[in-house]
Short mmCIF file of C-alpha atoms and ligand atoms in Angstrom, two decimals:
data_model
loop_
_atom_site.label_atom_id
_atom_site.label_comp_id
_atom_site.label_asym_id
_atom_site.label_seq_id
_atom_site.Cartn_x
_atom_site.Cartn_y
_atom_site.Cartn_z
CA MET A 1 -7.14 -11.01 -10.76
CA LYS A 2 -4.05 -9.27 -11.65
CA VAL A 3 -2.97 -6.62 -9.13
CA LEU A 4 -0.24 -4.03 -9.35
CA LEU A 5 1.23 -2.92 -6.08
CA VAL A 6 3.38 0.26 -5.91
CA GLY A 7 5.82 0.56 -3.08
CA GLN A 8 8.55 -1.45 -1.35
CA GLY A 9 8.07 -1.20 2.46
CA ALA A 10 6.86 -3.56 5.12
CA ARG A 11 3.33 -2.08 4.77
CA GLU A 12 3.46 -3.12 0.99
CA HIS A 13 4.74 -6.48 1.99
CA ALA A 14 1.71 -6.98 4.20
CA ILE A 15 -0.54 -5.75 1.32
CA ALA A 16 1.28 -8.13 -1.08
CA GLU A 17 0.67 -11.07 1.29
CA SER A 18 -3.04 -10.20 1.47
CA VAL A 19 -3.45 -9.92 -2.33
CA VAL A 20 -1.88 -13.32 -2.80
CA LYS A 21 -3.81 -14.92 0.09
CA SER A 22 -7.09 -13.84 -1.52
CA GLY A 23 -6.23 -15.29 -4.88
CA GLY A 24 -4.76 -12.22 -6.64
CA VAL A 25 -1.73 -12.49 -9.02
CA LEU A 26 0.77 -9.91 -7.91
CA TYR A 27 2.85 -7.44 -10.05
CA SER A 28 5.05 -5.18 -8.11
CA TYR A 29 6.67 -1.83 -8.90
CA MET A 30 9.41 -0.93 -6.34
CA LYS A 31 12.15 1.57 -5.90
CA THR A 32 14.47 -1.17 -4.50
CA ARG A 33 13.98 -4.89 -4.60
CA ASN A 34 12.09 -5.91 -1.39
CA PRO A 35 12.92 -9.65 -1.06
CA GLY A 36 9.60 -10.50 0.66
CA ILE A 37 7.43 -8.75 -2.02
CA ALA A 38 9.58 -10.12 -4.84
CA LYS A 39 8.94 -13.74 -3.67
CA LEU A 40 5.25 -13.22 -3.85
CA SER A 41 5.23 -11.51 -7.22
CA ARG A 42 4.70 -12.92 -10.69
CA GLU A 43 6.65 -9.90 -12.08
CA VAL A 44 8.74 -7.21 -10.46
CA LYS A 45 9.84 -3.99 -11.94
CA THR A 46 12.22 -1.59 -10.09
CA GLY A 47 12.38 2.14 -10.88
CA SER A 48 11.70 5.58 -9.35
CA LEU A 49 8.18 5.93 -7.82
CA ASN A 50 8.31 9.40 -9.55
CA ASP A 51 8.38 7.78 -12.96
CA PHE A 52 4.62 7.69 -13.56
CA ASN A 53 5.07 6.86 -17.27
CA SER A 54 6.84 3.74 -16.35
CA ILE A 55 4.24 2.79 -13.71
CA VAL A 56 1.30 3.49 -16.07
CA GLU A 57 3.03 1.33 -18.79
CA PHE A 58 3.54 -1.55 -16.27
CA ALA A 59 -0.12 -1.25 -15.20
CA LYS A 60 -1.51 -1.78 -18.73
CA ASN A 61 -2.47 -5.46 -18.26
CA VAL A 62 -3.55 -5.54 -14.62
CA ASP A 63 -7.11 -5.38 -13.23
CA PHE A 64 -6.34 -2.67 -10.70
CA CYS A 65 -3.51 -0.98 -8.90
CA ILE A 66 -2.83 -0.37 -5.16
CA ILE A 67 -0.59 2.47 -4.15
CA GLY A 68 1.03 1.99 -0.72
CA PRO A 69 3.07 5.18 0.09
CA GLU A 70 1.83 8.73 0.36
CA ASP A 71 4.26 10.50 -2.00
CA PRO A 72 2.85 9.19 -5.28
CA LEU A 73 -0.69 9.77 -4.02
CA ALA A 74 0.18 13.41 -3.25
CA ASP A 75 1.73 13.74 -6.68
CA GLY A 76 -1.35 12.46 -8.52
CA LEU A 77 -0.40 8.91 -9.51
CA VAL A 78 -3.92 7.76 -9.16
CA ASP A 79 -5.12 10.57 -11.48
CA ARG A 80 -2.67 9.28 -14.13
CA LEU A 81 -3.61 5.66 -13.75
CA GLU A 82 -7.38 6.19 -13.68
CA ASP A 83 -7.13 8.50 -16.63
CA ALA A 84 -5.40 5.65 -18.40
CA GLY A 85 -8.26 3.25 -17.48
CA VAL A 86 -6.61 1.49 -14.54
CA PRO A 87 -8.82 1.49 -11.34
CA CYS A 88 -6.97 2.27 -8.14
CA ILE A 89 -7.01 1.66 -4.43
CA GLY A 90 -5.89 5.07 -3.29
CA PRO A 91 -7.27 8.54 -3.67
CA ARG A 92 -6.89 11.09 -6.48
CA ARG A 93 -4.49 14.03 -5.76
CA SER A 94 -7.27 16.51 -4.96
CA VAL A 95 -8.53 14.35 -2.09
CA ALA A 96 -5.25 13.00 -1.07
CA ARG A 97 -4.76 16.54 0.26
CA LEU A 98 -6.29 15.23 3.52
CA GLU A 99 -2.71 13.97 4.12
CA SER A 100 -0.53 16.21 1.82
CA SER A 101 -1.80 19.46 3.34
CA LYS A 102 -2.41 19.87 7.00
CA SER A 103 -3.80 23.36 6.57
CA PHE A 104 -6.37 21.98 3.99
CA THR A 105 -7.54 19.44 6.54
CA ARG A 106 -7.82 21.79 9.53
CA LEU A 107 -9.69 24.30 7.46
CA LEU A 108 -12.00 21.58 6.01
CA LEU A 109 -12.90 20.41 9.42
CA THR A 110 -13.70 23.93 10.54
CA LYS A 111 -15.74 24.74 7.43
CA TYR A 112 -17.89 21.60 7.51
CA LYS A 113 -18.21 21.77 11.39
CA ILE A 114 -16.66 18.32 11.95
CA PRO A 115 -15.51 17.98 15.51
CA GLY A 116 -11.97 17.11 16.47
CA ASN A 117 -9.83 20.20 15.59
CA PRO A 118 -7.64 21.47 18.41
CA ASP A 119 -7.32 25.30 18.67
CA TYR A 120 -5.24 26.14 15.65
CA GLN A 121 -4.06 28.86 13.22
CA VAL A 122 -2.76 28.75 9.72
CA PHE A 123 -0.01 31.37 9.04
CA GLU A 124 1.22 32.56 5.57
CA ASP A 125 3.46 35.28 7.06
CA MET A 126 4.86 36.24 10.47
CA ASN A 127 2.16 38.78 11.24
CA HIS A 128 0.39 37.80 14.39
CA VAL A 129 2.59 34.81 15.02
CA ARG A 130 4.07 36.25 18.21
CA ASP A 131 0.58 37.17 19.49
CA TYR A 132 -0.46 33.68 19.08
CA LEU A 133 2.54 32.14 20.65
CA GLN A 134 2.21 34.52 23.64
CA LYS A 135 -1.45 33.71 24.10
CA LYS A 136 -0.95 29.91 24.06
CA SER A 137 1.02 28.20 26.74
CA SER A 138 1.97 25.11 24.59
CA ILE A 139 1.95 24.80 21.01
CA VAL A 140 2.89 22.33 18.13
CA VAL A 141 4.38 23.57 14.82
CA LYS A 142 3.44 21.40 11.77
CA PRO A 143 4.84 21.74 8.24
CA ASP A 144 1.92 21.93 5.88
CA GLY A 145 3.23 19.14 3.53
CA LEU A 146 4.65 15.69 3.76
CA THR A 147 7.65 14.96 6.02
CA GLY A 148 7.61 11.17 6.54
CA GLY A 149 6.24 11.78 10.10
CA LYS A 150 9.38 13.65 11.19
CA GLY A 151 8.52 17.47 10.67
CA VAL A 152 6.30 18.17 13.62
CA LYS A 153 7.92 20.05 16.53
CA VAL A 154 6.27 20.05 19.92
CA TRP A 155 6.58 22.80 22.52
CA GLY A 156 8.67 21.57 25.56
CA GLU A 157 10.31 18.76 23.53
CA HIS A 158 11.65 20.15 20.34
CA LEU A 159 10.93 23.80 20.98
CA THR A 160 11.89 25.50 24.20
CA SER A 161 11.50 29.17 23.55
CA ILE A 162 9.40 31.60 21.57
CA ALA A 163 12.37 32.54 19.60
CA GLU A 164 12.98 28.87 18.55
CA ALA A 165 9.29 28.43 17.63
CA GLU A 166 9.30 31.57 15.57
CA ALA A 167 12.47 30.52 13.79
CA TYR A 168 10.94 27.22 12.85
CA ILE A 169 7.62 28.84 11.76
CA ARG A 170 9.49 31.25 9.59
CA GLU A 171 11.59 28.51 7.98
CA LEU A 172 8.45 26.65 7.11
CA ILE A 173 6.63 29.60 5.67
CA GLU A 174 9.61 30.25 3.51
CA LYS A 175 9.62 26.65 2.32
CA ASP A 176 5.98 25.84 1.84
CA GLY A 177 4.23 29.25 1.89
CA ARG A 178 2.28 28.37 5.11
CA VAL A 179 2.45 26.58 8.38
CA VAL A 180 0.01 25.20 10.93
CA VAL A 181 0.46 26.17 14.56
CA GLU A 182 -1.86 24.41 17.03
CA GLU A 183 -2.55 23.89 20.63
CA ARG A 184 -0.51 21.06 22.15
CA LEU A 185 -2.78 18.26 23.16
CA ASP A 186 -2.21 15.80 25.97
CA GLY A 187 -3.77 12.31 25.93
CA GLU A 188 -3.37 8.87 24.34
CA GLU A 189 -3.12 8.45 20.62
CA PHE A 190 -4.67 5.72 18.52
CA THR A 191 -5.02 4.89 14.76
CA LEU A 192 -8.32 3.98 13.09
CA GLN A 193 -7.91 2.83 9.52
CA ALA A 194 -11.07 2.67 7.36
CA PHE A 195 -11.78 1.26 3.92
CA VAL A 196 -13.55 3.89 1.75
CA ASP A 197 -15.41 3.35 -1.58
CA GLY A 198 -16.28 7.02 -2.11
CA GLU A 199 -19.33 6.74 0.12
CA HIS A 200 -19.17 3.96 2.62
CA VAL A 201 -16.49 4.09 5.35
CA ILE A 202 -15.79 0.71 7.02
CA GLY A 203 -13.43 0.75 10.09
CA SER A 204 -10.88 -1.75 11.27
CA PRO A 205 -9.35 -2.62 14.68
CA LEU A 206 -7.82 0.27 16.63
CA VAL A 207 -4.00 0.20 16.69
CA GLN A 208 -1.56 2.13 18.80
CA ASP A 209 1.76 3.04 17.10
CA HIS A 210 5.04 4.11 18.85
CA LYS A 211 6.71 7.22 17.28
CA ARG A 212 9.67 7.52 19.47
CA ALA A 213 12.84 5.73 18.65
CA TYR A 214 13.77 4.44 22.17
CA GLU A 215 12.17 2.51 24.99
CA GLY A 216 9.98 4.44 27.41
CA ASP A 217 8.94 6.82 24.56
CA GLN A 218 12.30 8.63 24.52
CA GLY A 219 14.39 9.96 21.72
CA PRO A 220 13.56 11.37 18.27
CA ASN A 221 10.39 10.80 16.41
CA THR A 222 10.48 8.00 13.75
CA GLY A 223 8.16 6.61 11.03
CA GLY A 224 6.93 4.29 13.91
CA MET A 225 8.79 1.68 15.82
CA GLY A 226 6.03 -0.80 16.43
CA SER A 227 2.30 -1.15 17.16
CA TYR A 228 -0.26 -3.41 18.71
CA SER A 229 -3.91 -4.24 18.61
CA PHE A 230 -6.27 -6.08 20.94
CA PRO A 231 -8.62 -9.15 20.31
CA ASP A 232 -11.65 -6.99 20.95
CA HIS A 233 -10.56 -4.46 18.35
CA GLY A 234 -10.42 -1.70 20.95
CA LEU A 235 -7.66 -0.43 23.19
CA PRO A 236 -7.82 -0.71 27.07
CA PHE A 237 -7.24 2.91 27.62
CA ILE A 238 -9.81 4.17 25.09
CA ASP A 239 -13.43 3.86 26.21
CA SER A 240 -15.20 1.97 23.42
CA LYS A 241 -17.86 4.67 23.13
CA TYR A 242 -15.20 6.74 21.32
CA ILE A 243 -14.82 4.17 18.42
CA PRO A 244 -18.13 5.13 16.67
CA ILE A 245 -17.36 8.84 17.38
CA ALA A 246 -13.92 8.47 15.63
CA LEU A 247 -15.57 6.57 12.71
CA ASP A 248 -18.14 9.34 12.41
CA ILE A 249 -15.43 11.89 12.02
CA LEU A 250 -13.86 9.82 9.19
CA LYS A 251 -17.40 9.54 7.51
CA ARG A 252 -18.08 13.23 7.75
CA THR A 253 -14.68 14.06 6.40
CA VAL A 254 -15.24 11.75 3.42
CA ARG A 255 -18.47 13.54 2.68
CA ALA A 256 -16.90 16.89 3.17
CA VAL A 257 -13.86 16.34 0.92
CA ARG A 258 -16.21 15.18 -1.86
CA GLU A 259 -18.40 18.27 -1.46
CA GLU A 260 -15.29 20.48 -1.37
CA THR A 261 -13.49 19.03 -4.39
CA GLY A 262 -16.17 17.16 -6.41
CA THR A 263 -13.99 14.07 -6.23
CA PRO A 264 -15.03 10.96 -4.25
CA TYR A 265 -12.40 9.59 -1.81
CA LYS A 266 -11.48 5.93 -2.56
CA GLY A 267 -9.00 3.81 -0.87
CA VAL A 268 -7.91 3.81 2.86
CA LEU A 269 -8.34 6.71 5.20
CA TYR A 270 -6.19 6.63 8.18
CA GLY A 271 -7.27 8.68 11.21
CA GLN A 272 -4.69 9.46 13.93
CA PHE A 273 -6.78 10.56 16.99
CA MET A 274 -5.93 11.56 20.50
CA LEU A 275 -8.29 11.08 23.42
CA THR A 276 -7.89 14.07 25.63
CA ARG A 277 -9.67 15.61 28.72
CA SER A 278 -11.85 17.50 26.36
CA GLY A 279 -12.76 14.65 24.15
CA LEU A 280 -11.57 13.17 20.92
CA LYS A 281 -9.11 15.16 18.77
CA VAL A 282 -7.87 14.69 15.21
CA VAL A 283 -4.05 14.67 15.16
CA GLU A 284 -3.88 14.05 11.36
CA PHE A 285 -5.19 12.01 8.50
CA ASN A 286 -3.19 9.83 6.10
CA ALA A 287 -4.47 8.82 2.69
CA ARG A 288 -3.24 5.34 2.89
CA PHE A 289 -2.62 2.37 5.30
CA GLY A 290 -0.28 3.16 8.18
CA ASP A 291 3.17 1.61 8.37
CA PRO A 292 3.32 -0.27 10.70
CA GLU A 293 -0.46 -0.25 11.40
CA ALA A 294 -1.31 -2.14 8.10
CA ILE A 295 0.70 -5.04 9.60
CA ASN A 296 -1.60 -5.26 12.55
CA ILE A 297 -4.85 -5.41 10.59
CA LEU A 298 -4.30 -7.05 7.25
CA PRO A 299 -2.96 -10.44 8.55
CA ILE A 300 -6.07 -10.93 10.65
CA LEU A 301 -8.57 -10.00 7.96
CA LYS A 302 -11.06 -12.87 7.68
CA THR A 303 -12.76 -11.67 4.43
CA SER A 304 -11.08 -11.53 1.01
CA PHE A 305 -8.84 -8.54 0.58
CA THR A 306 -9.09 -8.45 -3.18
CA ASP A 307 -12.87 -8.59 -2.84
CA ILE A 308 -12.69 -5.50 -0.58
CA CYS A 309 -10.54 -3.75 -3.25
CA LEU A 310 -13.08 -4.64 -6.01
CA ARG A 311 -15.91 -3.25 -3.88
CA ILE A 312 -14.02 -0.09 -3.21
CA ILE A 313 -13.68 0.34 -6.96
CA ASP A 314 -17.26 -0.45 -7.66
CA GLY A 315 -18.65 1.61 -4.69
CA ASN A 316 -20.53 -1.37 -3.04
CA LEU A 317 -18.56 -1.93 0.13
CA SER A 318 -20.34 -2.73 3.45
CA ALA A 319 -19.35 -3.90 6.93
CA LYS A 320 -20.18 -7.51 6.18
CA HIS A 321 -17.29 -7.64 3.55
CA VAL A 322 -14.71 -6.48 6.15
CA GLU A 323 -14.33 -8.82 9.09
CA PHE A 324 -11.36 -9.44 11.34
CA GLU A 325 -10.28 -12.22 13.67
CA ASN A 326 -10.51 -11.56 17.37
CA LYS A 327 -6.74 -11.81 17.80
CA ALA A 328 -4.14 -9.71 19.46
CA THR A 329 -1.25 -8.43 17.22
CA VAL A 330 2.20 -6.96 18.09
CA VAL A 331 4.45 -5.50 15.53
CA LYS A 332 8.15 -4.62 16.30
CA TYR A 333 10.38 -2.76 13.87
CA LEU A 334 14.09 -3.43 13.70
CA ALA A 335 16.06 -0.40 12.45
CA PRO A 336 19.77 0.04 11.75
CA VAL A 337 21.74 1.31 14.79
CA GLY A 338 21.73 5.07 14.68
CA TYR A 339 18.38 5.37 13.05
CA PRO A 340 16.71 7.95 12.56
CA VAL A 341 19.74 10.34 12.94
CA SER A 342 22.68 8.47 11.41
CA PRO A 343 21.81 4.89 10.51
CA VAL A 344 24.70 2.43 9.79
CA MET A 345 24.57 0.32 6.77
CA THR A 346 24.50 -3.37 7.72
CA GLU A 347 23.87 -6.82 6.28
CA VAL A 348 20.81 -8.60 7.69
CA THR A 349 20.29 -12.25 8.06
CA VAL A 350 16.93 -13.73 8.70
CA ASN A 351 16.14 -17.30 9.61
CA GLU A 352 12.66 -17.31 8.31
CA ASP A 353 12.08 -21.06 8.98
CA GLU A 354 12.71 -20.75 12.65
CA ILE A 355 10.57 -17.63 12.81
CA ARG A 356 7.74 -19.51 11.08
CA ASN A 357 8.06 -22.40 13.55
CA LEU A 358 7.43 -19.97 16.32
CA GLY A 359 4.42 -18.67 14.70
CA GLY A 360 6.06 -15.23 13.81
CA ARG A 361 6.06 -13.44 10.48
CA VAL A 362 8.59 -11.18 8.93
CA TYR A 363 7.92 -8.21 6.68
CA TYR A 364 10.81 -6.58 4.86
CA ALA A 365 10.99 -2.83 4.87
CA SER A 366 13.95 -0.52 3.82
CA VAL A 367 16.29 -3.28 2.74
CA SER A 368 17.57 -4.02 -0.73
CA GLU A 369 18.41 -7.53 -2.09
CA VAL A 370 21.69 -7.40 -3.88
CA ASN A 371 23.23 -10.54 -5.24
CA GLY A 372 21.37 -12.62 -2.64
CA ARG A 373 22.50 -10.42 0.34
CA ILE A 374 20.03 -8.29 2.29
CA LEU A 375 21.37 -4.83 2.96
CA THR A 376 19.74 -2.03 5.07
CA THR A 377 19.20 1.36 3.58
CA SER A 378 18.56 4.47 5.76
CA SER A 379 15.16 3.67 7.29
CA ARG A 380 13.48 1.00 9.27
CA SER A 381 14.68 -2.43 8.03
CA ILE A 382 12.34 -5.32 9.02
CA ALA A 383 9.04 -5.64 10.95
CA VAL A 384 8.20 -8.71 12.88
CA LEU A 385 4.63 -9.67 13.73
CA GLY A 386 3.25 -11.82 16.47
CA VAL A 387 -0.44 -12.80 16.48
CA GLY A 388 -2.01 -14.51 19.53
CA SER A 389 -5.07 -14.90 21.57
CA THR A 390 -3.69 -12.47 24.10
CA ILE A 391 -1.43 -9.46 23.85
CA GLU A 392 1.14 -11.26 25.98
CA GLU A 393 1.23 -14.20 23.55
CA ALA A 394 1.55 -11.97 20.52
CA GLU A 395 4.34 -9.82 22.13
CA ARG A 396 6.28 -13.03 23.14
CA ILE A 397 6.11 -14.42 19.56
CA ALA A 398 7.30 -11.09 18.11
CA GLU A 399 10.21 -10.89 20.69
CA ASN A 400 11.29 -14.49 20.21
CA SER A 401 11.31 -14.08 16.43
CA ILE A 402 13.68 -11.20 16.65
CA CYS A 403 16.28 -13.67 18.08
CA TYR A 404 16.49 -15.16 14.59
CA ILE A 405 17.32 -11.87 12.93
CA GLY A 406 21.09 -10.79 12.76
CA GLY A 407 22.79 -7.52 11.83
CA GLU A 408 23.58 -4.20 13.55
CA LEU A 409 19.93 -3.47 14.38
CA PHE A 410 17.89 -2.30 17.36
CA HIS A 411 14.25 -2.46 18.41
CA ARG A 412 11.97 -1.44 21.20
CA ARG A 413 11.46 -4.29 23.72
CA ASP A 414 8.75 -2.49 25.52
CA ILE A 415 6.26 -2.42 22.72
CA GLY A 416 3.21 -4.58 23.49
CA THR A 417 4.36 -5.32 27.12
CA ARG A 418 1.95 -5.13 30.08
CA LYS A 419 4.12 -2.52 31.73
CA LEU A 420 3.83 0.02 28.84
CA ILE A 421 0.19 -0.65 28.32
CA GLN A 422 -0.53 -0.07 32.07
CA LYS A 423 1.31 3.21 31.80
CA ARG A 424 -1.14 4.30 29.04
CA ILE A 425 -4.08 3.18 31.20
CA ASP A 426 -2.75 5.10 34.15
CA HIS A 427 -2.18 8.24 32.05
CA MET A 428 -5.66 8.16 30.80
CA LYS A 429 -7.13 7.53 34.19
CA GLN A 430 -5.11 10.48 35.67
CA LEU A 431 -6.16 12.77 32.79
CA LEU A 432 -9.82 12.08 33.14
CA SER A 433 -10.03 12.13 36.88
P1 AMP B 501 1.82 13.98 12.68
O1 AMP B 501 2.86 14.05 11.69
O2 AMP B 501 0.73 15.05 12.52
O3 AMP B 501 1.34 12.57 12.93
O4 AMP B 501 2.54 14.32 14.09
C1 AMP B 501 3.48 13.46 14.58
C2 AMP B 501 3.29 13.29 16.04
O5 AMP B 501 3.39 14.62 16.72
C3 AMP B 501 1.88 12.78 16.37
O6 AMP B 501 1.81 11.42 16.39
C4 AMP B 501 1.84 13.36 17.87
O7 AMP B 501 2.46 12.41 18.77
C5 AMP B 501 2.48 14.64 17.74
N1 AMP B 501 1.48 15.66 17.60
C6 AMP B 501 0.99 16.14 16.53
N2 AMP B 501 0.05 17.07 16.69
C7 AMP B 501 0.05 17.26 18.05
C8 AMP B 501 -0.73 18.10 18.95
N3 AMP B 501 -1.54 18.99 18.47
N4 AMP B 501 -0.47 17.99 20.21
C9 AMP B 501 0.46 17.06 20.71
N5 AMP B 501 1.15 16.26 19.93
C10 AMP B 501 0.89 16.33 18.63
N1 LIG B 502 2.58 5.05 11.47
C1 LIG B 502 2.42 6.30 10.94
C2 LIG B 502 2.18 6.35 9.54
O1 LIG B 502 2.07 5.44 8.88
O2 LIG B 502 2.21 7.52 9.12
#
């Protein structure tokens, strides 16, 4: 089975590992040479991810293609590949809008009466903006399109006055033609990633990501600094009765988007949910695996990943094809000092043998291999994974592994610790009491 993987991050490194583990022969197309993916590949091609001609050419001899990141999905890479006869794991452009247009998604949920929308309004001009802002005590302003997880501004954190909110709303309308303004929710967030074959929607363990750069959930938003999952595939602060409710929202969304566009959704649908005092809310959808959340679920997949991919393509996926080990996972990202505002460039050294001896695993992200040296670029550099019978064990493995990575890097020590998880449990208890 020849598989082409597009993308060069830690998420793609985890996908690459799963392809090879399940017997696939890996071809990879990357913007910069990820040393981890390169080592697993039979053939590597580097080039711009916007160069669809080059990707389609490279895909000529493979059985199918997996697209990791959101930008090529939003720009229609799957349409190009499928039209050239290459089956894909990833949605076509019209249905990838579940991620690439936040207004499309909010309006879709409303139109098809799918629960989970907060109070929201889509604005295409400044008329009525002030009325809305004055009526609502606390709001969130969201760019309509892709921003790498960094464009959302929250009242009380990034926006402190109506004038500031109006200025940001105006800026986004000028840029994108529209903006989503919604009620600010309070609760605990979780990610539910599902495999989707156009019709069947099969969930995976819940994961919690950490958006903020610094310990104690302080500092600017990032692409995600680390994440964890529990052996029972739930989270201790989310009542398990909400898991089928979240999955049902994904299922209804898959049906609705097909009805709306005529195109079936195939690939991975990522639901970001928040459990609030007034029930489960949809924060956003992504049209792909999460980064880091892919690294929590793929390494504990018991069934064959390439088999799941073939079933997504053929439309015959069911729950028995998607089983996970009952293990805890903790992922911690190392980022260059200064990330995300002004990251330094630094050389990274990794003692993979020592990390392997500890039971840890390394996934390369925004680094580039140049003449045998590993250099950071501007984003998160390396993810480290610990897998264990308990969250404590998984956290310890991840933390100890980091001792064997050198460079001007930082990470969040608190991710996966009892103390931080207890804070989530207490927050949820206090909200629901
Ligand atoms: P997004 O890009 O939609 O994932 O938003 C980034 C982050 O902003 C989310 O992970 C949340 O932490 C926060 N966020 C988004 N929407 C809301 C909301 N309606 N209320 C509170 N926080 C939100
Ligand atoms: N972890 C957030 C994302 O992948 O968008």
